[in-house]
């Protein structure tokens, strides 16, 4: 148990270190904070999930860890459902605030978020959620949606800075088993390479070279593999924000 109140940054589909509102908010809050990612069995077993997805996530986290290492920071990973993890964190830490992006996913993740919302409220813990990529969740109609989206895309990128991590390592009961980590580590070389570093390599190569014949090759199965952006997995898992890609291409 630590004496000082602490914050949590809960990563979901935002596996990057820049243009990251939740990480920026935690730094500005001034409290010690942990960055966490949960490998949730229920979501991993859902019909829209595959081993390839979680391998991409695992290696994206490794890339984040390499970028955060000079600050003594890393992403704390858990292999358990969110309710049990947050119950444990509440029992072990004097939590003040949880920062995250809103997730737009399947019904299972929506129900999970509502369950966590009630749990945190019961313990008077604030949960501050940020809009992801200009998405307006739960709106009744689309009137004015495009204007709001473009406004978000044109806002200045967040330049994230990090303080040195001083908290002790959290020795929790939900680590990734070695066999599970090995299955995630063995990511096939022919797949799109994961992580923020690779996301920028592909974005830069598209805008400087590969995209020059995009309009000619997009309908050709063979040539389009080279000429298209190849950014989809990086945007889906948040290695890049839509705003980063939009402003870079503009």
mmCIF file of N, CA, C and O in Angstrom, residues 131 134-150:
data_model
loop_
_atom_site.group_PDB
_atom_site.id
_atom_site.type_symbol
_atom_site.label_atom_id
_atom_site.label_comp_id
_atom_site.label_asym_id
_atom_site.label_seq_id
_atom_site.Cartn_x
_atom_site.Cartn_y
_atom_site.Cartn_z
ATOM 1 N N UNK A 131 -12.514 11.694 -26.011
ATOM 2 C CA UNK A 131 -13.006 11.240 -27.303
ATOM 3 C C UNK A 131 -11.861 10.650 -28.111
ATOM 4 O O UNK A 131 -10.764 11.198 -28.141
ATOM 5 N N UNK A 134 -12.126 11.797 -32.796
ATOM 6 C CA UNK A 134 -13.262 12.617 -33.190
ATOM 7 C C UNK A 134 -14.591 11.903 -33.173
ATOM 8 O O UNK A 134 -15.597 12.439 -33.659
ATOM 9 N N UNK A 135 -14.628 10.700 -32.610
ATOM 10 C CA UNK A 135 -15.876 9.927 -32.576
ATOM 11 C C UNK A 135 -16.817 10.510 -31.524
ATOM 12 O O UNK A 135 -16.431 10.727 -30.377
ATOM 13 N N UNK A 136 -18.054 10.765 -31.934
ATOM 14 C CA UNK A 136 -19.093 11.248 -31.020
ATOM 15 C C UNK A 136 -19.958 10.057 -30.635
ATOM 16 O O UNK A 136 -20.806 9.610 -31.395
ATOM 17 N N UNK A 137 -19.729 9.509 -29.452
ATOM 18 C CA UNK A 137 -20.430 8.292 -29.050
ATOM 19 C C UNK A 137 -21.792 8.620 -28.462
ATOM 20 O O UNK A 137 -21.940 9.548 -27.678
ATOM 21 N N UNK A 138 -22.793 7.868 -28.874
ATOM 22 C CA UNK A 138 -24.118 7.977 -28.282
ATOM 23 C C UNK A 138 -24.962 9.141 -28.773
ATOM 24 O O UNK A 138 -25.930 9.528 -28.114
ATOM 25 N N UNK A 139 -24.639 9.713 -29.947
ATOM 26 C CA UNK A 139 -25.421 10.845 -30.443
ATOM 27 C C UNK A 139 -26.731 10.353 -31.058
ATOM 28 O O UNK A 139 -26.838 9.216 -31.516
ATOM 29 N N UNK A 140 -27.750 11.217 -31.055
ATOM 30 C CA UNK A 140 -29.071 10.854 -31.588
ATOM 31 C C UNK A 140 -29.138 11.007 -33.099
ATOM 32 O O UNK A 140 -29.944 10.351 -33.758
ATOM 33 N N UNK A 141 -28.316 11.910 -33.659
ATOM 34 C CA UNK A 141 -28.303 12.099 -35.109
ATOM 35 C C UNK A 141 -26.918 12.606 -35.513
ATOM 36 O O UNK A 141 -26.071 12.888 -34.677
ATOM 37 N N UNK A 142 -26.693 12.722 -36.828
ATOM 38 C CA UNK A 142 -25.378 13.083 -37.343
ATOM 39 C C UNK A 142 -25.288 14.556 -37.756
ATOM 40 O O UNK A 142 -24.324 14.954 -38.399
ATOM 41 N N UNK A 143 -26.280 15.352 -37.376
ATOM 42 C CA UNK A 143 -26.266 16.765 -37.737
ATOM 43 C C UNK A 143 -25.050 17.440 -37.106
ATOM 44 O O UNK A 143 -24.847 17.383 -35.894
ATOM 45 N N UNK A 144 -24.237 18.064 -37.932
ATOM 46 C CA UNK A 144 -23.061 18.769 -37.453
ATOM 47 C C UNK A 144 -21.878 17.880 -37.118
ATOM 48 O O UNK A 144 -20.825 18.377 -36.683
ATOM 49 N N UNK A 145 -22.014 16.566 -37.354
ATOM 50 C CA UNK A 145 -20.933 15.643 -36.987
ATOM 51 C C UNK A 145 -19.664 15.940 -37.768
ATOM 52 O O UNK A 145 -18.571 15.952 -37.200
ATOM 53 N N UNK A 146 -19.794 16.199 -39.085
ATOM 54 C CA UNK A 146 -18.593 16.390 -39.906
ATOM 55 C C UNK A 146 -17.839 17.658 -39.508
ATOM 56 O O UNK A 146 -16.607 17.661 -39.449
ATOM 57 N N UNK A 147 -18.563 18.715 -39.182
ATOM 58 C CA UNK A 147 -17.899 19.949 -38.768
ATOM 59 C C UNK A 147 -17.136 19.741 -37.463
ATOM 60 O O UNK A 147 -15.998 20.229 -37.300
ATOM 61 N N UNK A 148 -17.736 19.000 -36.534
ATOM 62 C CA UNK A 148 -17.060 18.713 -35.268
ATOM 63 C C UNK A 148 -15.826 17.847 -35.492
ATOM 64 O O UNK A 148 -14.793 18.040 -34.844
ATOM 65 N N UNK A 149 -15.920 16.903 -36.439
ATOM 66 C CA UNK A 149 -14.781 16.021 -36.720
ATOM 67 C C UNK A 149 -13.613 16.821 -37.283
ATOM 68 O O UNK A 149 -12.470 16.677 -36.845
ATOM 69 N N UNK A 150 -13.890 17.677 -38.268
ATOM 70 C CA UNK A 150 -12.824 18.483 -38.859
ATOM 71 C C UNK A 150 -12.221 19.446 -37.838
ATOM 72 O O UNK A 150 -11.014 19.706 -37.857
#
